[in-house]
Amino acid sequence: MATYPKTSPYATTKISESGELGIFKIRPVPANDDDILYKIQSQYLYRPDLLSYDLYGTSKLWWVFAQRNMDVLKDPVYDFKPGTEIYLPKSSSLKRQLGI
């Protein structure tokens, strides 16, 4: 049976014995007191993966921005535009929440 790594948005979604992915189970990224309000810079236009790499050392956590800012980022890629303000979880808090 396949499993997804803890950095994947699918990590908590069930996988059948035949390897089929079940109904997507959202991994919430709750607000914390130490979250940072950040204004997206021009070098990250449509590239949440690059910001994820710069902040967390891996591009695989791009989905965290969409989950933490669901009211701002309706589309996790095309709403990722310069000047948009989003909250960023601190690396230590995020790793603790995701178990990585």
CSV table of C-alpha atoms in Angstrom, one decimal:
chain,number,residue,atom,x,y,z
A,1,MET,CA,0.0,0.0,0.0
A,2,ALA,CA,1.4,3.4,-1.0
A,3,THR,CA,1.8,6.2,1.5
A,4,TYR,CA,2.4,9.9,1.1
A,5,PRO,CA,5.2,11.8,3.0
A,6,LYS,CA,4.2,14.1,5.8
A,7,THR,CA,5.0,17.1,3.6
A,8,SER,CA,2.3,16.1,1.2
A,9,PRO,CA,-1.2,17.6,1.3
A,10,TYR,CA,-2.4,14.0,0.8
A,11,ALA,CA,-0.6,12.6,3.8
A,12,THR,CA,-3.8,12.1,5.8
A,13,THR,CA,-6.0,11.0,2.9
A,14,LYS,CA,-6.7,7.2,3.0
A,15,ILE,CA,-5.4,5.0,0.2
A,16,SER,CA,-7.1,1.7,-0.6
A,17,GLU,CA,-5.4,-1.7,-0.8
A,18,SER,CA,-5.5,-1.4,-4.6
A,19,GLY,CA,-3.6,1.9,-4.3
A,20,GLU,CA,-6.5,4.3,-5.1
A,21,LEU,CA,-6.5,7.6,-3.4
A,22,GLY,CA,-9.6,8.1,-1.3
A,23,ILE,CA,-11.7,11.2,-0.8
A,24,PHE,CA,-9.3,14.1,-0.1
A,25,LYS,CA,-9.0,15.0,3.6
A,26,ILE,CA,-7.9,18.6,4.0
A,27,ARG,CA,-4.9,19.1,6.3
A,28,PRO,CA,-5.7,22.2,8.2
A,29,VAL,CA,-3.0,24.7,9.0
A,30,PRO,CA,-4.4,26.6,12.0
A,31,ALA,CA,-3.5,30.1,12.9
A,32,ASN,CA,-0.9,30.6,15.5
A,33,ASP,CA,0.1,33.7,17.6
A,34,ASP,CA,3.5,33.6,16.0
A,35,ASP,CA,2.4,33.6,12.4
A,36,ILE,CA,4.0,36.4,10.3
A,37,LEU,CA,2.0,38.7,8.1
A,38,TYR,CA,3.9,38.8,4.7
A,39,LYS,CA,3.4,40.7,1.5
A,40,ILE,CA,4.2,38.5,-1.5
A,41,GLN,CA,7.2,39.9,-3.4
A,42,SER,CA,7.5,40.0,-7.2
A,43,GLN,CA,10.0,37.1,-7.5
A,44,TYR,CA,7.3,34.8,-6.1
A,45,LEU,CA,4.6,35.6,-8.8
A,46,TYR,CA,2.6,32.4,-9.3
A,47,ARG,CA,5.4,30.5,-7.4
A,48,PRO,CA,4.4,29.5,-3.9
A,49,ASP,CA,6.9,26.6,-4.3
A,50,LEU,CA,9.8,29.0,-4.4
A,51,LEU,CA,8.7,30.9,-1.3
A,52,SER,CA,8.2,27.5,0.4
A,53,TYR,CA,11.8,26.6,-0.5
A,54,ASP,CA,13.2,29.9,0.7
A,55,LEU,CA,11.3,29.7,4.1
A,56,TYR,CA,11.2,26.0,4.9
A,57,GLY,CA,14.0,24.4,2.8
A,58,THR,CA,11.6,22.4,0.6
A,59,SER,CA,9.3,23.3,-2.2
A,60,LYS,CA,6.9,20.6,-1.2
A,61,LEU,CA,5.1,22.8,1.4
A,62,TRP,CA,3.6,25.2,-1.1
A,63,TRP,CA,0.1,24.1,-0.2
A,64,VAL,CA,0.5,25.3,3.4
A,65,PHE,CA,0.1,28.9,2.2
A,66,ALA,CA,-3.3,28.1,0.6
A,67,GLN,CA,-4.5,26.1,3.6
A,68,ARG,CA,-3.4,28.9,6.1
A,69,ASN,CA,-4.9,31.7,3.9
A,70,MET,CA,-8.0,30.1,2.5
A,71,ASP,CA,-9.9,33.5,2.6
A,72,VAL,CA,-7.2,35.2,0.5
A,73,LEU,CA,-5.8,32.5,-1.8
A,74,LYS,CA,-8.8,30.9,-3.6
A,75,ASP,CA,-6.4,29.5,-6.2
A,76,PRO,CA,-3.1,28.5,-4.6
A,77,VAL,CA,-1.0,29.4,-7.7
A,78,TYR,CA,-2.8,32.2,-9.7
A,79,ASP,CA,-3.8,34.2,-6.6
A,80,PHE,CA,-0.1,34.2,-5.5
A,81,LYS,CA,0.6,37.7,-6.7
A,82,PRO,CA,2.9,40.5,-5.6
A,83,GLY,CA,1.3,42.8,-3.0
A,84,THR,CA,-1.1,40.1,-1.6
A,85,GLU,CA,-0.8,39.8,2.1
A,86,ILE,CA,-0.8,36.3,3.6
A,87,TYR,CA,0.1,34.8,6.9
A,88,LEU,CA,3.1,32.5,7.1
A,89,PRO,CA,3.5,29.9,9.8
A,90,LYS,CA,6.9,29.9,11.4
A,91,SER,CA,9.0,26.9,10.4
A,92,SER,CA,9.2,25.4,13.9
A,93,SER,CA,5.4,25.7,14.4
A,94,LEU,CA,4.7,24.2,11.0
A,95,LYS,CA,7.0,21.3,11.4
A,96,ARG,CA,5.5,20.5,14.8
A,97,GLN,CA,1.9,20.7,13.4
A,98,LEU,CA,2.8,18.4,10.4
A,99,GLY,CA,4.9,16.0,12.5
A,100,ILE,CA,8.1,16.5,10.4
